[in-house]
mmCIF file of C-alpha atoms in Angstrom:
data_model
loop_
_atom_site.group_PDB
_atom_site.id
_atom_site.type_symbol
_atom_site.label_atom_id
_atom_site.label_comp_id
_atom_site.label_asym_id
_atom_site.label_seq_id
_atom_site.Cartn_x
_atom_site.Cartn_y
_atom_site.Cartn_z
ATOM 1 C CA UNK A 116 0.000 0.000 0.000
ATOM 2 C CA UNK A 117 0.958 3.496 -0.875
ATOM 3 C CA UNK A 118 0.440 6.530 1.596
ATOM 4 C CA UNK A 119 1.254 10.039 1.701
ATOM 5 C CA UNK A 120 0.791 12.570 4.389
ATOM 6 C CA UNK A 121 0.907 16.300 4.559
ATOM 7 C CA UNK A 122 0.962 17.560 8.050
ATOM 8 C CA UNK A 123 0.085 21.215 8.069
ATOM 9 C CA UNK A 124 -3.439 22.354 6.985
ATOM 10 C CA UNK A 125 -1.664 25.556 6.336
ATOM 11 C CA UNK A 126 1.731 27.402 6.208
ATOM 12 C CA UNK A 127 1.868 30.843 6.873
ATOM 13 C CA UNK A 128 5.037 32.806 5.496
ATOM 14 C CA UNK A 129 5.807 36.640 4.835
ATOM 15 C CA UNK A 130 6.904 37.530 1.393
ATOM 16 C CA UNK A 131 10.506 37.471 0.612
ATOM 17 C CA UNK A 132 11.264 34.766 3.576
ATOM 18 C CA UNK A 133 12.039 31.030 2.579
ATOM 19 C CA UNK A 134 9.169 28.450 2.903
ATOM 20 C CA UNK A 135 9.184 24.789 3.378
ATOM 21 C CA UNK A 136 5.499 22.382 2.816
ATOM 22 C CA UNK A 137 6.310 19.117 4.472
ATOM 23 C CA UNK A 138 5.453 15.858 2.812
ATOM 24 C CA UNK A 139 5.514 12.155 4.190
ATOM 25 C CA UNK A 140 5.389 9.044 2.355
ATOM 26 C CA UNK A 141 4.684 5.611 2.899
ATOM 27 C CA UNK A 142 5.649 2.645 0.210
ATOM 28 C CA UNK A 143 6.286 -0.796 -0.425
ATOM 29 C CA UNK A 144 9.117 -0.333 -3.038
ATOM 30 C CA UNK A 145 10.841 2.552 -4.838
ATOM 31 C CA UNK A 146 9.185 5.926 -4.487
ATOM 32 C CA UNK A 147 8.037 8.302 -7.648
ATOM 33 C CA UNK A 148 6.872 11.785 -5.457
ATOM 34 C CA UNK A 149 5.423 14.415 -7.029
ATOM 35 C CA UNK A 150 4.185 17.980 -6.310
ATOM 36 C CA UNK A 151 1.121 20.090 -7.611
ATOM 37 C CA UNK A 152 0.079 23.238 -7.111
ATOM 38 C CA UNK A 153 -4.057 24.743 -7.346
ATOM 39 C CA UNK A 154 -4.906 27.918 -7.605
ATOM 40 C CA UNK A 155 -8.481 28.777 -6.436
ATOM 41 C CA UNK A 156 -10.895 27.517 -8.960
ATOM 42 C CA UNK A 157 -8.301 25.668 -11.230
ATOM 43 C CA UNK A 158 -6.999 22.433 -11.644
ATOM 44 C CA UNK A 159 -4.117 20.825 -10.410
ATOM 45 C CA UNK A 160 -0.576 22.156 -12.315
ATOM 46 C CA UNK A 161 2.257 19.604 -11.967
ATOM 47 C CA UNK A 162 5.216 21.537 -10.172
ATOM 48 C CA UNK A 163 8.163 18.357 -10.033
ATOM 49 C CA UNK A 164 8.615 15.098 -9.612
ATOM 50 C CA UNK A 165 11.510 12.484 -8.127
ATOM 51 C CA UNK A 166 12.156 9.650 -10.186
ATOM 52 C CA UNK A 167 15.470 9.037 -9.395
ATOM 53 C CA UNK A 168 19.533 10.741 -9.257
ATOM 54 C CA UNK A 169 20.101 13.539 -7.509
ATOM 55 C CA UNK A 170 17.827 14.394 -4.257
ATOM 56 C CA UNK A 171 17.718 17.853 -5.099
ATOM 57 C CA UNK A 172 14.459 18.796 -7.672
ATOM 58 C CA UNK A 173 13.993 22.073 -8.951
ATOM 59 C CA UNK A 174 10.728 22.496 -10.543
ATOM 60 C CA UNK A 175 8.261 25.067 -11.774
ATOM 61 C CA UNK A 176 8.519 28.901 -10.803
ATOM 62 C CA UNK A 177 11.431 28.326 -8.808
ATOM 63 C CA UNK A 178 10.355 25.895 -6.037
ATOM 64 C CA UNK A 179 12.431 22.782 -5.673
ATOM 65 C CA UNK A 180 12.091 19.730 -3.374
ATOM 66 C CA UNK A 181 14.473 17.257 -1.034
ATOM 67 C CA UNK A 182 13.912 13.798 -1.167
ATOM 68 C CA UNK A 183 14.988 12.174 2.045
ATOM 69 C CA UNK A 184 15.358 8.237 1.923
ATOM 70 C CA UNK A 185 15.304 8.128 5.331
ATOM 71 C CA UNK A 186 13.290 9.904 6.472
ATOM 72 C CA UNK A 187 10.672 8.987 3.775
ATOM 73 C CA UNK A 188 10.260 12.723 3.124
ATOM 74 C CA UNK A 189 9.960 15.205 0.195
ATOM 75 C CA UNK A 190 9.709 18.578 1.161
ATOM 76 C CA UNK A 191 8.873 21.683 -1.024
ATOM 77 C CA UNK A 192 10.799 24.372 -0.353
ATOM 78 C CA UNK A 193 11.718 28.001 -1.997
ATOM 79 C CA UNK A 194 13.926 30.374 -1.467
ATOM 80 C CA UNK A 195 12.111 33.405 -1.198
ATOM 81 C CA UNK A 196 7.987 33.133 -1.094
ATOM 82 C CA UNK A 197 5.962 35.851 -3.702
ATOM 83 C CA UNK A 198 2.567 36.945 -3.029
ATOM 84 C CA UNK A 199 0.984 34.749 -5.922
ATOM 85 C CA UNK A 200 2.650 31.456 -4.477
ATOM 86 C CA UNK A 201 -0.404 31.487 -1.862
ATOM 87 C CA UNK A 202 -2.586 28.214 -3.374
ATOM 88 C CA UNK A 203 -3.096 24.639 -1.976
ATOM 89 C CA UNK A 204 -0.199 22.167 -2.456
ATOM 90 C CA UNK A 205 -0.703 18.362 -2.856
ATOM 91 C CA UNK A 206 2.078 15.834 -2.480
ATOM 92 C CA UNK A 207 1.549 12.628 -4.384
ATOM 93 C CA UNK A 208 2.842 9.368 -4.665
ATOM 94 C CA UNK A 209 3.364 6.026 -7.026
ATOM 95 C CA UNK A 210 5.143 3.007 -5.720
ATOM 96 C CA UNK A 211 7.575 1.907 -8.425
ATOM 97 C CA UNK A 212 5.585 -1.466 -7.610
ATOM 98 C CA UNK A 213 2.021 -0.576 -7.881
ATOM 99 C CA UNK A 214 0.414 -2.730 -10.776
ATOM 100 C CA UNK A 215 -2.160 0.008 -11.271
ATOM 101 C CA UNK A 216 0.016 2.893 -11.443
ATOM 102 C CA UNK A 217 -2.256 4.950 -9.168
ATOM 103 C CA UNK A 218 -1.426 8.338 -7.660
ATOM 104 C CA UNK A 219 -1.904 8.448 -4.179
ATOM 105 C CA UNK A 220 -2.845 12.152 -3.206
ATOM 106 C CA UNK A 221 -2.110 14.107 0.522
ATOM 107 C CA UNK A 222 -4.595 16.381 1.949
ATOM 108 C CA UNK A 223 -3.156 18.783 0.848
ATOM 109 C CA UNK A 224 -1.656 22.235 2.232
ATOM 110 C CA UNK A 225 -2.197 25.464 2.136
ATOM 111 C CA UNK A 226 0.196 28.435 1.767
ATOM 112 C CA UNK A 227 -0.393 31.785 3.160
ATOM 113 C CA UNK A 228 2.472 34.438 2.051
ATOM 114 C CA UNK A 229 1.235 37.957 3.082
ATOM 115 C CA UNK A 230 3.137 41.266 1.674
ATOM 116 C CA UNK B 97 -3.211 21.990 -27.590
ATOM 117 C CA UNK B 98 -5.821 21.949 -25.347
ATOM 118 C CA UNK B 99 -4.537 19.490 -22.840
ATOM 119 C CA UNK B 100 -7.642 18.267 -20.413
ATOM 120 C CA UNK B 101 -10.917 19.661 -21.031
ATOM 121 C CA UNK B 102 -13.807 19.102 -18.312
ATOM 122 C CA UNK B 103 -17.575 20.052 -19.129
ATOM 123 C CA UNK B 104 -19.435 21.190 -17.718
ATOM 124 C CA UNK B 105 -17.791 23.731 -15.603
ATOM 125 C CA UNK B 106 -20.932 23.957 -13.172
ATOM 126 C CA UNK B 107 -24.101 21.767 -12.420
ATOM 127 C CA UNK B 108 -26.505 21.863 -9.770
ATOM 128 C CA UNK B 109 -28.505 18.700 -9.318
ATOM 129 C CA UNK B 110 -31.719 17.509 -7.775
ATOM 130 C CA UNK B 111 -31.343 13.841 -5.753
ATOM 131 C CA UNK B 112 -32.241 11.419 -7.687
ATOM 132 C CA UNK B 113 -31.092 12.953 -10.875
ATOM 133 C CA UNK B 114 -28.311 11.552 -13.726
ATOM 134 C CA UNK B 115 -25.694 13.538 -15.491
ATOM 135 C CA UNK B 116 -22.665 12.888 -17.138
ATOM 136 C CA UNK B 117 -19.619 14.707 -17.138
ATOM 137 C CA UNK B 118 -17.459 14.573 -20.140
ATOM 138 C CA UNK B 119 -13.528 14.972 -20.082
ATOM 139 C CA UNK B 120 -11.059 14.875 -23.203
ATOM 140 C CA UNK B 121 -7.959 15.287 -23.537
ATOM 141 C CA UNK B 122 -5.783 15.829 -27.271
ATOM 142 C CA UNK B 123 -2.276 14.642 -26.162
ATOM 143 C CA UNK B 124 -2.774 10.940 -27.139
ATOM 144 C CA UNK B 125 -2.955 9.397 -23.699
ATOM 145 C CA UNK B 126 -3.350 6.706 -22.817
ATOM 146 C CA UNK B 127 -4.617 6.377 -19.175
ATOM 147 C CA UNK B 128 -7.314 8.656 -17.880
ATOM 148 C CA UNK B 129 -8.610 9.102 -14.531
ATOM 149 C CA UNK B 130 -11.762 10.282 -12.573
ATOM 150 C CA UNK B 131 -11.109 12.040 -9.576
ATOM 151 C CA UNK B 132 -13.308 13.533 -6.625
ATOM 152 C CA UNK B 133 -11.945 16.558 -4.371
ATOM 153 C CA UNK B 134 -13.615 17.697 -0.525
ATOM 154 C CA UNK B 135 -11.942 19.703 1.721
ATOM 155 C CA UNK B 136 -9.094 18.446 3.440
ATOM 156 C CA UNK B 137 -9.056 14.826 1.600
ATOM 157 C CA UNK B 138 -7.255 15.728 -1.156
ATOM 158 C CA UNK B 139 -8.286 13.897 -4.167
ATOM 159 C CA UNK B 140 -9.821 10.652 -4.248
ATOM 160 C CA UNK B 141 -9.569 8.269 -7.527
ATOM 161 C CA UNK B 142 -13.166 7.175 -8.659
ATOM 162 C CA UNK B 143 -12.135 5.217 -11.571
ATOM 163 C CA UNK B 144 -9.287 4.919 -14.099
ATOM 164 C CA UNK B 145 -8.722 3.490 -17.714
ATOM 165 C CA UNK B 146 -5.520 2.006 -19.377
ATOM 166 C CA UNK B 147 -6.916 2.462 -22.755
ATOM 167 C CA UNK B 148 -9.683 2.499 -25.117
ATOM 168 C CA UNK B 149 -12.748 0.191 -23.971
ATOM 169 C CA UNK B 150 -10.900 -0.288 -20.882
ATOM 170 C CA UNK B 151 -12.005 0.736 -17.126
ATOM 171 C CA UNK B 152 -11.110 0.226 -13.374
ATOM 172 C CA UNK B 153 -12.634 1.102 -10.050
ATOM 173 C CA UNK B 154 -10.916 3.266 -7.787
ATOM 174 C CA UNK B 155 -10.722 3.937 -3.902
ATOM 175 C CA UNK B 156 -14.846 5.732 -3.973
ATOM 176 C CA UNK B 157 -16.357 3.635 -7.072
ATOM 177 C CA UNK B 158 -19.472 3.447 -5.780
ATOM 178 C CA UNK B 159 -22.480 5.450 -7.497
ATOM 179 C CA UNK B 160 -20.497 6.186 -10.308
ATOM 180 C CA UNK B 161 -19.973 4.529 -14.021
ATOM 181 C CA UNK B 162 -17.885 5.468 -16.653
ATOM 182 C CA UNK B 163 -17.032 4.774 -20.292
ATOM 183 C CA UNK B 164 -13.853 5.086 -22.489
ATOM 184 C CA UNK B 165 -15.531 4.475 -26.325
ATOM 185 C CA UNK B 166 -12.477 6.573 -27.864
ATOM 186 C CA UNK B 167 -8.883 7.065 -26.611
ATOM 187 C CA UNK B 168 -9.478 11.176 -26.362
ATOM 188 C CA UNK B 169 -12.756 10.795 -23.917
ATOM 189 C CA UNK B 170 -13.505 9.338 -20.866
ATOM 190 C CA UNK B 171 -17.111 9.891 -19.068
ATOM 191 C CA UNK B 172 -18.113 9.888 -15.723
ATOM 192 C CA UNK B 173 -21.792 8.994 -15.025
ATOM 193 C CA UNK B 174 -23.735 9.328 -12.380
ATOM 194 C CA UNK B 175 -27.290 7.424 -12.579
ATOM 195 C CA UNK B 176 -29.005 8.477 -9.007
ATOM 196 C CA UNK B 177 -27.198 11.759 -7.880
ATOM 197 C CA UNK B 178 -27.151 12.081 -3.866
ATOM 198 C CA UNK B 179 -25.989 15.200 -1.789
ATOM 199 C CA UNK B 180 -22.723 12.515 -0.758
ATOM 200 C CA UNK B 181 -21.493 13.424 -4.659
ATOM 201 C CA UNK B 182 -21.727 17.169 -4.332
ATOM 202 C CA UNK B 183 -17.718 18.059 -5.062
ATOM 203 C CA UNK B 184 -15.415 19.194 -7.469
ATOM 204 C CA UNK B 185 -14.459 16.455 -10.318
ATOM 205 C CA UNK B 186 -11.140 16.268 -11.808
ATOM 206 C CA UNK B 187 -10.208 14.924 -15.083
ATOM 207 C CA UNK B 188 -6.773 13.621 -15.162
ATOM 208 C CA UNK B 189 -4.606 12.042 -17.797
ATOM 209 C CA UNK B 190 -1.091 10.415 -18.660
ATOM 210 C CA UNK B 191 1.370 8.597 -21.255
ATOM 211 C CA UNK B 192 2.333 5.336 -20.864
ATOM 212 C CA UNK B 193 6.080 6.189 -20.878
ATOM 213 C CA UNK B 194 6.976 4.530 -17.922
ATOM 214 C CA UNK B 195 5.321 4.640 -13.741
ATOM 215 C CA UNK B 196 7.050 8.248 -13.464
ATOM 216 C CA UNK B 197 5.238 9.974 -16.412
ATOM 217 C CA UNK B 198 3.205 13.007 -15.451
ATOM 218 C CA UNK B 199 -0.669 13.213 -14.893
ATOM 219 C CA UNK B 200 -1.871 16.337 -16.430
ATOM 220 C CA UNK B 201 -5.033 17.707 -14.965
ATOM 221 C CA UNK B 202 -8.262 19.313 -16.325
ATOM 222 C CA UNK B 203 -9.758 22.747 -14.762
ATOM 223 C CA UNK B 204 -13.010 20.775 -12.498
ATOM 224 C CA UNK B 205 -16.155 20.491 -12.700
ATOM 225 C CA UNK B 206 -18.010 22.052 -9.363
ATOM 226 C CA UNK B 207 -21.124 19.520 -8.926
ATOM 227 C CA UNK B 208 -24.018 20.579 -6.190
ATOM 228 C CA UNK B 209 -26.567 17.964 -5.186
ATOM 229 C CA UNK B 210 -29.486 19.689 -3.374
#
């Protein structure tokens, strides 16, 4: 079984300071982690993913992401939060061993960054 | 290129009502997927398809059908519409090109069951 949890309902950040949206994950073998982004009323726009190589991801609109074997984490971080970055973030999941190939989804979390 | 197109955008519903929601997509995908949204539970798959003629229940099949007759469309039907399936619906869709390809997203459909 694949799992993935987000543990903040909501991040608050001011504009200009770094922010960080934690993300958990639970498989049974290798992990593919991806992040999305929706803005209110939209869909969900892929951000980046981790397949494999280097733990560092930089993605869309210059947020980026750690994956930590470990500590079965991928965190989304960037450097210095904008005004227009508030929106709900989802962290997702596929096990590299998941017949269907089904996306498992957080609960998603929602950024604050005020001016 | 379109990418993933949802209608309708909007629907308000009586219980006991049908509709069907209708989601294409122009990029030559393979798999599509039916997704539910509610606040703070993230997205929930309904059902999924591998390919043309093909379909697969997700983790909240129940009171929903769908149908894949061509590759570009995949509908989501609902035959007895209860208050339970007021959410937002997302279209979803991927290649084939290996587990890590990408799942593009339509823009939702916002469904109300009074």
């Amino acid at each position: 079984a694949q799992s993935v949890a987000q543990p903040e309902d909501q991040v608050n950040v001011a504009e200009g300071n770094p922010l960080t949206v934690k993300c958990t994950y639970s498989v049974s073998g290798n992990p593919y982690l991806f992040w999305y982004v929706q803005y209110p009323n939209r869909g969900l726009q892929f951000l980046l993913k981790y397949i494999t190589g280097d733990n560092l991801v930089k993605g869309s609109y210059g947020f980026e992401a750690e994956f930590n074997k470990s500590q079965t984490s991928f965190h989304l971080k960037k450097p210095s939060a904008l005004v227009s970055d508030s929106a709900l973030y989802f962290c997702a999941v596929r096990d590299e061993d998941n017949a269907g190939n089904m996306l498992t989804f957080g609960g998603g979390t929602r950024l604050m960054v005020k001016p | 290129n379109a990418g993933v197109t949802q209608t309708p955008k909007f629907r308000v519903l009586k219980t006991g009502q049908s509709m069907t929601l209708l989601c294409a997509q122009d990029m030559n995908h393979e798999y599509m997927y039916w997704y539910r949204q509610d606040p703070g539970m993230g997205l929930r798959l309904i059902h999924y398809s591998v390919g043309e003629g093909t379909t697969a229940k997700g983790e909240v099949p129940d009171g929903y059908n769908v149908s894949r007759l061509k590759k570009q469309n995949f509908l989501l039907g609902l035959e007895s519409a209860a208050p339970s399936q007021t959410s937002v619906y997302f279209c979803a869709s991927r290649q084939t090109s290996g587990r890590a390809s990408t799942q593009y997203f339509g823009p939702g459909t916002r469904l109300t069951v009074l």
